[in-house]
XYZ file of C-alpha atoms in Angstrom:
773
model
C 21.358 76.661 95.257
C 19.557 77.678 92.036
C 22.122 80.471 91.457
C 24.999 77.974 91.784
C 23.339 75.561 89.309
C 22.732 78.368 86.773
C 26.376 79.436 87.066
C 27.571 75.862 86.459
C 25.395 75.492 83.334
C 26.676 78.809 82.026
C 30.301 77.723 82.465
C 29.608 74.330 80.805
C 27.992 75.946 77.794
C 30.624 78.681 77.340
C 32.853 76.744 74.925
C 29.864 75.909 72.763
C 28.700 79.540 72.643
C 31.976 80.433 71.017
C 31.185 78.135 68.103
C 27.411 78.427 68.102
C 27.229 79.234 64.347
C 26.654 76.299 62.035
C 29.715 75.241 59.960
C 31.205 72.324 58.031
C 33.990 70.498 59.892
C 37.063 70.228 57.644
C 39.330 68.738 60.317
C 39.219 67.582 63.967
C 42.031 67.924 66.480
C 42.049 66.137 69.840
C 44.149 67.699 72.598
C 45.023 66.159 75.980
C 45.154 62.457 75.036
C 47.661 60.481 77.120
C 46.791 56.778 77.224
C 43.692 56.608 75.068
C 44.229 55.565 71.468
C 42.989 58.075 68.879
C 41.075 55.380 67.054
C 39.142 54.519 70.209
C 38.171 58.171 70.719
C 37.070 58.495 67.085
C 34.822 55.465 67.500
C 33.062 57.255 70.384
C 32.949 60.806 68.924
C 29.933 60.990 66.551
C 31.207 63.875 64.374
C 33.294 63.166 61.275
C 35.172 65.383 58.812
C 32.749 66.942 56.337
C 29.796 66.957 58.766
C 27.601 70.054 59.067
C 27.379 70.854 62.791
C 25.609 73.321 65.018
C 25.366 73.872 68.761
C 22.897 71.022 69.273
C 25.044 68.479 67.396
C 28.116 69.653 69.303
C 26.289 69.323 72.633
C 25.249 65.763 71.715
C 28.846 64.904 70.805
C 30.038 66.316 74.143
C 27.536 64.133 76.022
C 28.716 61.048 74.094
C 32.300 61.612 75.234
C 31.193 62.103 78.836
C 28.968 58.999 78.685
C 31.953 56.829 77.714
C 33.257 57.263 81.261
C 36.829 57.901 80.103
C 36.991 61.672 80.636
C 36.700 64.117 83.537
C 36.327 67.178 81.297
C 35.411 67.802 77.637
C 35.657 71.192 75.871
C 34.932 72.004 72.220
C 36.421 75.014 70.389
C 36.599 76.258 66.797
C 39.463 77.671 64.775
C 37.909 78.501 61.438
C 36.600 75.199 60.136
C 38.882 73.253 62.487
C 37.047 71.631 65.411
C 39.218 71.414 68.522
C 38.333 68.842 71.203
C 40.123 69.375 74.518
C 39.999 66.295 76.763
C 40.983 65.582 80.333
C 41.296 61.818 80.826
C 40.228 60.082 83.987
C 43.084 58.402 85.854
C 43.890 54.754 85.074
C 44.107 51.992 87.664
C 47.762 51.090 88.108
C 47.381 48.493 90.849
C 44.730 46.840 93.018
C 45.676 45.851 96.546
C 43.315 43.585 98.556
C 43.988 42.851 102.217
C 42.291 40.819 104.941
C 40.287 38.360 102.840
C 40.358 34.676 103.818
C 36.911 33.269 103.108
C 36.839 34.708 99.579
C 39.972 34.105 97.527
C 41.728 37.055 95.892
C 41.227 35.562 92.424
C 37.459 35.520 92.944
C 37.478 39.095 94.210
C 39.463 40.331 91.208
C 37.081 38.550 88.852
C 34.206 40.403 90.500
C 36.052 43.695 90.175
C 36.763 42.970 86.516
C 33.050 42.432 85.895
C 32.476 45.982 87.063
C 35.319 47.444 85.016
C 37.830 47.755 87.849
C 40.868 46.200 86.193
C 44.501 47.212 86.255
C 45.135 49.366 83.171
C 41.499 50.459 82.801
C 39.990 53.877 83.564
C 38.873 54.296 87.162
C 35.128 54.641 87.895
C 34.320 55.489 91.489
C 30.703 54.349 91.347
C 31.860 50.849 90.431
C 34.106 50.778 93.504
C 31.190 51.633 95.775
C 29.048 48.991 94.080
C 31.621 46.244 94.673
C 31.842 47.290 98.331
C 28.100 46.852 98.778
C 28.059 43.530 96.925
C 30.908 42.202 99.073
C 28.999 43.096 102.205
C 26.025 41.115 100.864
C 28.226 38.104 100.131
C 29.631 38.109 103.655
C 26.150 38.576 105.098
C 25.028 35.440 103.197
C 27.820 33.591 105.037
C 26.549 34.895 108.357
C 29.366 37.420 108.744
C 27.173 40.368 109.610
C 30.050 42.253 111.225
C 32.127 42.358 108.042
C 33.624 45.750 107.161
C 34.875 46.868 103.740
C 37.030 50.002 103.417
C 38.067 51.338 100.010
C 40.532 54.103 99.268
C 42.189 55.645 96.232
C 45.911 56.437 96.190
C 47.025 59.035 93.563
C 50.092 58.042 91.541
C 52.220 59.911 88.990
C 51.235 60.183 85.315
C 47.495 60.370 85.969
C 47.385 56.916 87.563
C 46.054 55.668 90.868
C 46.038 52.616 93.118
C 42.961 50.994 94.643
C 43.158 49.728 98.203
C 40.462 47.401 99.514
C 40.766 46.481 103.178
C 38.475 43.738 104.434
C 37.621 42.823 107.998
C 35.645 39.636 107.592
C 34.760 39.168 111.227
C 33.342 35.956 112.633
C 30.280 34.226 111.317
C 27.267 34.467 113.555
C 26.559 31.205 115.378
C 23.153 29.554 115.450
C 21.751 30.052 118.937
C 18.421 28.284 118.476
C 16.386 26.496 115.779
C 12.659 26.232 116.280
C 10.108 24.444 114.095
C 6.513 25.523 114.702
C 3.418 23.644 113.534
C 4.712 20.054 113.541
C 2.508 17.413 115.088
C 3.459 14.130 113.389
C 7.217 14.384 113.776
C 9.085 15.605 116.823
C 11.276 18.694 116.957
C 14.361 16.479 117.337
C 13.566 14.474 114.180
C 13.112 17.597 112.079
C 16.051 19.561 113.451
C 18.303 16.555 112.796
C 17.593 17.129 109.092
C 19.222 20.560 109.239
C 22.868 21.059 108.317
C 22.694 24.198 110.458
C 23.532 23.080 113.975
C 23.626 24.703 117.362
C 27.350 24.613 118.240
C 28.293 22.166 120.952
C 31.303 21.743 123.180
C 33.167 19.576 120.635
C 32.486 21.769 117.586
C 35.851 23.071 116.408
C 34.837 23.745 112.815
C 31.986 25.663 111.173
C 29.052 23.341 111.925
C 27.473 25.987 114.145
C 27.937 28.914 111.769
C 24.891 30.467 110.143
C 24.740 30.546 106.362
C 21.882 31.639 104.127
C 22.753 28.947 101.587
C 22.726 26.274 104.302
C 19.317 27.403 105.497
C 17.911 27.272 101.959
C 19.220 23.739 101.578
C 17.778 22.762 104.968
C 14.330 24.050 104.040
C 14.387 22.042 100.830
C 15.522 18.971 102.781
C 12.626 19.496 105.203
C 10.170 19.781 102.328
C 11.500 16.612 100.687
C 11.278 14.743 103.985
C 7.551 15.439 104.330
C 6.802 14.726 100.654
C 8.581 11.384 100.951
C 6.538 10.555 104.055
C 3.185 11.066 102.305
C 2.370 14.658 103.314
C 1.800 15.979 99.825
C 0.192 19.267 100.972
C 3.062 20.164 103.279
C 4.174 23.778 103.065
C 6.558 26.166 104.766
C 4.507 29.162 105.789
C 7.354 31.460 106.806
C 10.948 31.601 107.961
C 12.317 34.157 110.396
C 15.997 34.749 111.063
C 16.642 37.084 114.007
C 20.020 38.621 114.755
C 21.114 39.479 118.285
C 22.173 43.097 118.934
C 25.852 42.134 119.074
C 25.516 40.419 115.638
C 27.120 37.252 117.010
C 24.102 34.919 117.185
C 21.003 34.154 115.142
C 17.665 32.573 115.991
C 15.947 30.569 113.241
C 12.197 29.911 113.334
C 10.420 27.873 110.663
C 6.606 27.833 110.573
C 5.099 24.822 108.761
C 1.769 23.206 107.931
C 1.999 19.419 107.713
C -1.333 18.578 106.103
C -2.852 15.086 105.886
C -1.208 11.750 105.100
C -1.780 10.418 101.562
C -1.321 6.954 100.079
C -0.458 5.833 96.572
C -3.430 5.090 94.351
C -3.322 3.542 90.894
C -0.690 4.370 88.298
C -0.566 4.105 84.502
C 1.261 5.291 81.406
C 0.248 7.782 78.754
C 1.841 9.088 75.594
C 3.706 7.370 72.779
C 4.972 4.022 74.038
C 7.861 2.956 71.799
C 8.730 0.154 74.230
C 6.224 -2.505 75.285
C 3.974 -1.183 78.052
C 4.598 -4.139 80.358
C 8.364 -3.549 80.169
C 7.922 0.095 81.134
C 5.479 -0.694 83.930
C 8.029 -3.173 85.324
C 10.280 -0.189 86.059
C 7.724 1.398 88.404
C 8.603 0.868 92.073
C 5.442 2.257 93.686
C 2.686 0.056 95.134
C -0.963 1.154 95.503
C -1.844 1.443 99.179
C 1.688 2.321 100.301
C 2.517 5.708 101.776
C 3.024 8.286 99.049
C 6.677 9.187 98.392
C 7.884 11.757 95.904
C 11.269 10.008 95.856
C 9.729 6.710 94.711
C 7.637 8.517 92.105
C 10.639 10.349 90.652
C 12.785 7.207 90.822
C 10.150 5.309 88.830
C 10.141 8.030 86.176
C 13.947 7.893 86.002
C 13.908 4.113 85.595
C 11.348 4.358 82.780
C 13.562 6.979 81.138
C 16.562 4.686 81.468
C 14.652 1.765 79.986
C 13.718 3.917 77.001
C 17.359 4.966 76.775
C 18.377 1.317 76.473
C 16.357 1.179 73.234
C 17.930 4.326 71.792
C 15.512 6.979 73.066
C 18.161 9.015 74.876
C 16.121 12.223 74.790
C 13.018 10.637 76.281
C 11.079 12.754 78.753
C 8.942 11.011 81.365
C 6.815 13.300 83.517
C 5.049 11.893 86.577
C 1.789 13.778 87.142
C 0.076 13.135 90.509
C -3.690 13.453 90.836
C -4.916 13.979 94.377
C -8.124 12.390 95.620
C -8.973 14.559 98.624
C -11.869 12.384 99.698
C -9.925 9.081 99.848
C -6.575 10.708 100.628
C -4.847 8.921 97.741
C -2.575 10.056 94.936
C -2.884 8.479 91.500
C 0.174 8.851 89.266
C 0.202 8.994 85.500
C 3.569 8.834 83.749
C 3.474 10.853 80.528
C 6.020 9.413 78.087
C 7.566 11.518 75.327
C 10.192 9.234 73.750
C 11.549 11.646 71.146
C 13.660 10.341 68.270
C 15.567 7.091 68.460
C 19.210 8.140 68.453
C 21.993 6.380 66.568
C 25.735 6.615 67.238
C 27.630 8.116 64.321
C 31.130 8.069 65.761
C 32.961 7.064 68.965
C 36.033 9.144 69.847
C 38.657 8.770 72.569
C 40.512 11.594 74.303
C 43.384 11.475 76.789
C 44.884 8.103 75.811
C 48.330 9.443 74.976
C 50.019 6.053 75.523
C 47.233 3.539 75.071
C 46.260 2.695 71.497
C 42.706 3.491 70.387
C 42.263 -0.172 69.536
C 42.688 -1.155 73.198
C 39.830 1.133 74.216
C 37.668 0.359 71.208
C 37.666 -3.391 71.832
C 36.117 -2.756 75.259
C 33.187 -0.934 73.669
C 29.803 -2.574 73.964
C 28.124 0.378 72.298
C 28.822 0.085 68.578
C 29.003 2.779 65.923
C 26.007 2.889 63.540
C 23.865 1.091 66.140
C 21.184 2.793 68.152
C 22.458 4.471 71.301
C 21.852 2.520 74.496
C 22.283 3.966 77.977
C 23.252 0.616 79.492
C 25.719 -0.199 76.682
C 27.405 3.203 76.965
C 27.754 2.864 80.740
C 28.832 -0.772 80.365
C 31.612 0.357 78.023
C 32.690 2.936 80.595
C 32.751 0.266 83.327
C 34.934 -2.023 81.210
C 37.441 0.777 80.613
C 37.603 1.461 84.354
C 38.159 -2.221 85.169
C 41.219 -2.351 82.906
C 43.258 -0.603 85.589
C 44.978 1.591 82.978
C 43.025 4.767 83.786
C 42.415 6.706 86.988
C 39.337 8.406 85.523
C 36.926 7.622 82.689
C 34.106 9.921 81.530
C 31.671 9.704 78.623
C 29.880 12.592 76.938
C 27.349 12.705 74.106
C 26.955 15.448 71.514
C 24.316 15.768 68.812
C 25.382 15.802 65.168
C 24.614 19.264 63.689
C 21.789 19.129 61.180
C 20.922 15.487 61.926
C 18.122 15.057 64.504
C 18.688 11.362 65.229
C 22.478 10.972 65.484
C 24.985 11.548 68.262
C 28.733 11.262 68.739
C 30.235 9.655 71.837
C 33.459 10.874 73.421
C 35.221 8.809 76.087
C 37.798 10.899 77.928
C 40.347 9.012 80.034
C 43.149 9.946 82.418
C 45.977 7.438 82.175
C 47.731 6.172 85.272
C 50.819 4.092 85.927
C 49.926 0.460 85.166
C 53.328 -1.068 85.702
C 56.946 -0.340 86.462
C 60.372 -0.372 84.875
C 63.145 -0.383 87.437
C 66.569 -1.449 88.522
C 66.416 -1.600 92.275
C 68.309 -1.980 95.496
C 65.932 -2.367 98.383
C 65.061 -3.939 101.686
C 62.044 -6.087 102.480
C 60.918 -7.384 105.844
C 60.555 -10.945 104.600
C 63.418 -11.027 102.059
C 66.121 -8.738 103.461
C 68.413 -7.026 100.937
C 66.956 -7.155 97.422
C 68.892 -6.551 94.197
C 66.782 -6.671 91.087
C 65.765 -5.447 87.673
C 62.197 -5.765 86.541
C 59.743 -4.756 83.875
C 56.082 -5.152 84.714
C 53.497 -3.652 82.411
C 49.778 -4.418 82.346
C 49.560 -2.159 79.313
C 52.826 -2.866 77.497
C 53.613 -0.042 75.044
C 49.944 0.899 75.074
C 48.933 -2.429 73.500
C 46.847 -3.662 76.437
C 49.079 -6.741 76.720
C 50.627 -7.847 80.004
C 54.408 -8.295 80.020
C 56.622 -9.031 82.984
C 60.346 -9.734 83.108
C 62.112 -10.025 86.425
C 65.618 -10.705 87.715
C 65.837 -10.756 91.521
C 68.414 -11.702 94.097
C 67.664 -11.466 97.801
C 68.552 -13.220 101.043
C 66.143 -16.061 100.343
C 65.421 -15.997 96.593
C 67.188 -15.973 93.255
C 64.748 -15.697 90.422
C 64.572 -15.169 86.676
C 61.051 -15.068 85.241
C 59.110 -13.947 82.193
C 55.391 -13.852 81.492
C 53.225 -12.532 78.692
C 49.479 -12.386 78.118
C 47.416 -11.071 75.231
C 43.867 -10.532 76.553
C 42.513 -10.339 73.005
C 44.289 -13.212 71.263
C 41.064 -13.505 69.279
C 38.650 -10.687 68.496
C 35.959 -12.196 70.737
C 38.120 -11.888 73.849
C 39.918 -15.240 74.123
C 43.239 -14.614 75.891
C 46.523 -16.486 75.565
C 49.617 -16.268 77.719
C 53.046 -17.791 78.243
C 55.325 -17.885 81.268
C 58.750 -19.286 82.130
C 60.794 -19.180 85.321
C 63.925 -20.304 87.106
C 63.936 -19.971 90.901
C 66.214 -20.869 93.846
C 64.615 -20.429 97.275
C 66.104 -20.711 100.751
C 62.940 -21.219 102.820
C 64.805 -21.006 106.118
C 65.126 -17.254 105.490
C 61.419 -16.945 104.756
C 60.201 -17.956 108.217
C 59.849 -21.624 107.212
C 62.015 -24.733 107.713
C 65.649 -25.241 106.771
C 65.386 -26.439 103.182
C 66.100 -25.174 99.690
C 63.788 -25.515 96.702
C 65.192 -25.115 93.181
C 62.708 -25.100 90.336
C 62.302 -24.147 86.698
C 59.505 -24.520 84.198
C 56.897 -22.819 82.089
C 53.229 -22.760 81.209
C 50.737 -21.813 78.520
C 47.359 -20.403 79.497
C 44.074 -19.584 77.788
C 41.041 -17.618 78.964
C 37.535 -17.587 77.538
C 34.808 -14.993 78.328
C 31.459 -16.418 79.381
C 29.760 -13.012 79.532
C 30.605 -9.408 80.364
C 31.863 -10.303 83.835
C 32.763 -14.003 83.894
C 35.729 -15.890 82.449
C 37.029 -19.425 82.571
C 40.713 -20.244 82.182
C 42.990 -23.201 81.584
C 46.735 -23.412 82.158
C 49.003 -26.287 81.147
C 52.491 -26.267 82.651
C 55.648 -28.254 83.209
C 58.160 -27.793 86.001
C 61.181 -29.499 87.516
C 61.704 -29.259 91.291
C 64.660 -30.200 93.485
C 64.432 -30.216 97.303
C 67.554 -29.907 99.464
C 66.939 -30.482 103.166
C 69.167 -28.862 105.765
C 70.868 -30.697 108.584
C 68.162 -29.853 111.117
C 64.572 -29.987 109.844
C 61.278 -31.244 111.300
C 60.644 -34.985 111.079
C 57.623 -34.319 108.867
C 59.889 -33.123 106.029
C 62.356 -36.013 106.421
C 59.558 -38.578 106.206
C 58.111 -37.027 103.045
C 61.511 -37.032 101.276
C 62.142 -40.617 102.371
C 58.771 -41.676 100.921
C 58.675 -39.557 97.734
C 62.280 -38.606 96.945
C 63.803 -35.152 96.477
C 63.526 -34.537 92.726
C 60.191 -34.199 90.921
C 58.846 -33.584 87.450
C 55.394 -32.047 87.557
C 52.815 -31.310 84.849
C 50.296 -29.048 86.622
C 46.879 -28.384 85.096
C 44.992 -25.345 86.417
C 41.368 -24.555 85.668
C 39.833 -21.309 86.908
C 36.610 -19.311 86.941
C 36.336 -15.619 87.734
C 33.520 -13.101 87.986
C 34.532 -9.443 88.157
C 31.899 -6.819 88.977
C 34.269 -4.219 90.448
C 33.946 -0.636 89.253
C 37.676 -0.218 88.590
C 40.874 -2.212 88.330
C 42.856 -0.405 91.063
C 41.446 0.847 94.362
C 37.831 -0.196 93.655
C 35.001 1.315 95.690
C 31.948 -0.634 94.503
C 31.022 -4.108 93.323
C 32.399 -7.571 93.942
C 34.902 -10.033 92.533
C 35.171 -13.814 92.838
C 37.702 -16.371 91.667
C 37.867 -20.140 92.056
C 40.659 -22.379 90.789
C 41.593 -26.037 90.803
C 45.211 -27.140 90.369
C 45.750 -30.834 89.619
C 48.959 -32.715 88.975
C 48.483 -33.968 85.432
C 49.268 -37.433 84.053
C 53.003 -38.116 84.060
C 53.669 -36.124 87.240
C 55.844 -37.666 89.958
C 53.559 -36.330 92.718
C 49.751 -36.588 92.606
C 47.890 -33.838 94.410
C 45.202 -31.191 93.952
C 44.628 -27.693 95.363
C 41.245 -25.998 95.358
C 41.150 -22.241 96.062
C 38.467 -19.592 96.334
C 38.856 -15.846 96.843
C 36.196 -13.169 96.997
C 35.878 -9.497 97.822
C 32.981 -7.064 97.975
C 32.848 -3.269 98.285
C 29.774 -1.392 99.490
C 29.765 2.454 99.374
C 28.554 4.131 102.548
C 28.437 7.637 101.035
C 27.281 9.026 97.696
C 30.797 10.163 96.774
C 32.128 6.632 97.533
C 34.813 7.978 99.860
C 33.444 5.944 102.756
C 33.287 2.274 101.789
C 32.818 -0.992 103.671
C 34.555 -4.046 102.237
C 34.955 -7.720 103.041
C 37.427 -10.271 101.655
C 38.055 -13.977 102.055
C 40.548 -16.604 100.900
C 39.766 -20.305 101.265
C 41.862 -23.260 100.232
C 41.844 -27.037 100.437
C 44.397 -29.494 99.083
C 45.305 -33.158 99.369
C 47.223 -35.969 97.740
C 45.822 -38.858 95.724
C 47.146 -41.993 94.105
C 50.561 -43.136 95.373
C 51.467 -39.783 96.969
C 51.268 -39.904 100.760
C 50.197 -36.305 101.407
C 50.149 -32.798 99.979
C 53.847 -31.878 99.390
C 55.193 -29.576 102.103
C 56.406 -27.112 99.462
C 52.824 -26.865 98.059
C 51.006 -26.299 101.357
C 48.901 -23.246 102.150
C 50.430 -20.600 104.405
C 49.026 -17.612 106.278
C 50.331 -14.552 108.075
C 51.839 -11.459 106.585
C 50.857 -8.576 104.394
C 48.796 -10.620 101.915
C 46.691 -12.560 104.412
C 46.528 -11.743 108.138
C 48.294 -8.452 108.797
C 49.999 -7.938 112.125
C 51.640 -11.391 111.969
C 54.926 -12.422 110.360
C 55.007 -13.977 106.933
C 53.914 -17.647 106.793
C 53.991 -18.087 110.580
C 50.372 -19.053 111.315
C 49.216 -22.638 111.541
C 50.717 -26.046 112.430
C 54.332 -26.319 113.578
C 56.700 -29.212 114.106
C 59.939 -29.403 116.065
C 63.294 -29.721 114.321
C 64.902 -33.079 115.020
C 68.112 -31.728 116.607
C 67.437 -28.273 118.042
C 63.767 -28.700 118.851
C 62.903 -25.319 117.251
C 59.268 -25.192 116.148
C 58.980 -24.471 112.421
C 55.783 -23.517 110.542
C 54.696 -26.378 108.269
C 51.822 -24.842 106.378
C 48.725 -26.972 105.894
C 46.180 -28.342 103.491
C 43.323 -26.104 104.723
C 43.387 -22.282 104.488
C 40.824 -19.922 106.019
C 41.340 -16.144 106.023
C 38.954 -13.208 106.036
C 39.050 -9.468 106.389
C 36.600 -6.649 107.109
C 37.673 -3.123 106.177
C 36.363 0.401 106.526
C 37.787 2.659 103.821
C 37.768 6.335 104.795
C 39.129 9.594 103.312
C 42.228 11.151 104.813
C 41.507 14.552 106.379
C 42.932 17.759 104.870
C 43.706 16.072 101.504
C 41.403 17.104 98.640
C 42.684 14.873 95.835
C 42.557 11.280 97.051
C 42.195 9.402 93.750
C 45.631 7.803 94.231
C 45.279 7.151 97.971
C 43.431 4.598 100.053
C 43.314 4.621 103.836
C 41.436 2.018 105.844
C 40.812 0.327 109.162
C 40.955 -3.470 109.060
C 40.083 -6.541 111.053
C 41.842 -9.654 109.752
C 41.202 -13.204 110.858
C 42.646 -16.483 109.612
C 44.633 -19.619 110.064
C 46.006 -22.783 108.465
C 45.193 -26.392 109.421
C 46.695 -29.725 108.429
C 44.404 -32.762 108.443
C 46.935 -35.334 107.211
C 50.289 -35.189 109.029
C 52.809 -38.023 108.585
C 53.904 -37.789 112.231
C 52.039 -37.850 115.513
C 51.742 -34.056 115.656
C 49.120 -32.526 117.995
C 48.820 -29.566 115.636
C 47.245 -31.852 113.036
C 44.319 -32.627 115.324
C 43.486 -28.962 115.842
C 39.785 -28.296 115.467
C 38.932 -25.997 112.533
C 36.881 -23.601 114.658
C 36.834 -19.854 115.075
C 38.546 -20.171 118.453
C 41.652 -21.566 116.717
C 41.933 -18.685 114.251
C 44.246 -15.710 114.801
C 43.037 -12.166 114.342
C 44.343 -8.607 114.278
C 43.165 -5.026 113.863
C 44.972 -2.042 112.427
C 45.205 0.714 109.876
C 46.523 0.610 106.318
C 47.464 2.995 103.516
C 47.926 2.402 99.775
C 49.469 5.018 97.490
C 49.749 4.874 93.695
C 53.181 6.433 93.072
C 55.181 6.971 89.898
C 57.205 3.817 90.675
C 54.122 1.687 91.349
C 51.691 1.041 94.210
C 53.084 1.295 97.733
C 51.183 -0.058 100.738
C 51.781 0.120 104.483
C 49.985 -1.364 107.463
C 50.163 -1.112 111.234
C 48.609 -4.189 112.818
C 48.073 -5.323 116.391
C 47.030 -8.935 117.165
C 43.864 -9.224 119.221
C 43.816 -13.016 119.291
C 46.913 -15.187 119.026
C 47.582 -18.882 119.019
C 50.421 -20.318 121.107
C 53.299 -19.945 118.631
C 52.162 -17.033 116.442
C 54.774 -14.365 115.664
C 53.743 -10.688 115.670
C 54.858 -7.948 113.299
C 53.518 -4.437 113.897
C 54.689 -2.618 110.721
C 54.482 -4.155 107.255
C 54.898 -2.730 103.775
C 54.861 -3.797 100.139
C 55.805 -2.291 96.789
C 53.577 -3.340 93.899
C 50.409 -4.233 95.829
C 47.323 -2.358 97.002
C 44.628 -3.089 99.555
C-alpha cells in the first residue's frame, strides 16, 4: 500500500520537477478548455504574468485548480518563460431525470439538487449526488416512509457530458400501531390520545390519518404540553418519547412518558414598566381571575390584549411579557405583565396596491386610519373591514413598513384583489319562474371604478316587460351621506308568475338618501311616486274582484320608505363572520289613492366553526307585517307578502306558500299572498372536497322554514283564520352552491320539502343568476 502511494505522489509531482527552477512567468497558456470560460479559469488560477514562481508556488496553484472542483486532472509545464497549464475538465450535467416521486414534487427535488450544485449545465460532483441521496432518505423517513429506496446512476454522453438518473421508490408510510402515554393520573389515556393528530388507523380510514410522521408527532407533543399548561399543571414535562419500528418497517409504536406535577391556581397579577396608557385601562384587558385554575392560554391572551390596547394608542411596537412567579407552598402563580411600549408610531403615508379599476379615492374614503395621525391597530383593521364590506374585492391585506431613518413613522400599504362587482350583458336565457328571457342590462356596484352603483335594465320575458334605471352615490357628501335616483316602467302578467290571472302595469321613480349613524349603522329615506294600473282576467278569485270594486283599478301612489341598517359582516359577498340587520317601514304618503303601510325586518348572522372560516354556521330571517288604514279596506293584493322560491323557502315554487282562494269560474286555487310574512333559515357552510381555492365558491346545507298569513280577508276564506303557529309553516332541507363567475354570481339549490301545507307546490331544483346565498 505504501509503495503504491509513493508511486502516485511521484507521478503527480513529475510535471513540477520539470520546471522546478525559479523563473518569471512572461505568458500563460491553458490547454484542454472546452466549456469553461478563460476568464473564469484566470479568476481561480493565482499566478499572473510577471510573477516570480518556484515549485512551491506552482504546487499551490495546482491545488487551487483542483479545489475549484471543475477539473479531473491538472498538469503544469514550462517552455522557456511560458507556463503551460494542461487541464482535463470534469463532465457537465446535460440532463437530470427523476422518476418515482409522488410525495415530493419534482420542482422541490430540483431545488434541493441546485442547492448542492447539481444543475443542468454545471460541472458534475459525485459527492454531492451521494449527499442528496442521503438527505432524501432522511426526508422520507421523517414522513414515516422507512422503506424508501433511492438509486442514482450516471449516464455518459458525448462531448464530455453526462446525464443523472435518480430513481425513487417511496414505499408506504408506516402506520401507527399503538400510542401509549405513561405517567398520567389526572387525565385518562383516551382524553390525552384524542389530542394527537397521529391516529391508529381504523376500518374507515381511507386517507393518511393513520400514517406516522415525525412532524405530526412533534406537533402532538406540543399540543399535549399546552393542554396541561392550560389546565393548571405548570410543572408538567415530557420525560421521554420512544418510537419503535417493527422488523418489517410497516408499523410504529409510540410511547410518551410524562410527569404531570401538581395543580396550580392563579394568584394576584399586576403591571410593571412604562405605562403610557392609564393603568386601569390596561388592567381591564386582563382576563385572568385570582383563584381560578392557572391557564397559559389566558395569560398569553391577556398579554396580547394589553398589546392591542397599546397599539390603539399608537404603540405598535409594544412588547408585553407575562412573567409567572410560582408559589410552591400555596400552589399559586402570580403574574406580572412587563410593559415596554416603545415609540408612539405615526402614519406617514397610506398606499394602495392592486386596485387597477377602482380609483384610489374610493379606497381612501373608507380609511379610518388617517395619514399624519398616530397609528392605531383598531383603526387600521377597521379600515380593512370597511374595504372588505364594499364587495369590490375578494381579498384585502394590510402591511406596515417603518420609514428608513425615522424611528417613529410607518407607511401603510393596503393590497386588494379586485373581483367582479357587476355585469354588462345582452342575454337570451331561461328562468324557472319567468320562462324565456330576452334582455340587456348593466349592473355595476363599482361603476367605472368610482364606487357608485349604476343599473340599467331592459327585460322581456313570459311574465314581465321592464325598463329600469337606478343610480346611487354612497358619498354624495364627504361624511358619507348617500343619494340615489331610480325610475322604472314595468308590465307584469302575474298569472305566469304562479299568482292569479291579472296584469299590473306601473311606472314611477324615487329619490333616496342615506345617513351614517356610526361605522356600522345607517338610516335611509326614500320619496317616490308611481302610477299603477290593474287589469283583471276573466277568471280570478273573488277576493281580487271585491278589492277592485271597492278601490278601483288605477292608482297614484306616493310611497315614503324609512329604513335602518346595521352591517357587521366581514365582507360584502360570501361573508363568513358577523351579522347584518335591516328594518324598513313603507307608508303611502299624503295624496296617495291607497293608504297602507308595510313593516319589514331581515337579519342574518354568521358564526365560524373553524379557525380558517371554511366551516360556518349561519341563520337568517325575514319578517313582515302590513295593513291598510284610512279609507282603504285592506292591504292591496299587489302589495302583499309572498313566500316560496329561491329567495325565501327553497324547495317550493315561487310565491306559492300561504293563503289561497278559488277562482270564480274554474275553482282553481290561486295564491293570494298575505299581510304577515315569517321565514327563517339555518345553514351549515362547508368546503367542497378536492378544491383548494374556494374563495369564489360557497357550498352549504340548509333548513328553510316559512309561510304567509292573511289576517284581513274581504271574503269568508278559511285560509284567513289560519293560526300563525309553527305547525302551519312549511319547511324544507337541501344543499346549495354559489359561484362567483365572470358574468356574475350563479347559485343553485336542491331542496326537498319535509313539511308541507295542503296546497304547497314543490320544486326540487332552483337556480338564480345575480344572487348568492
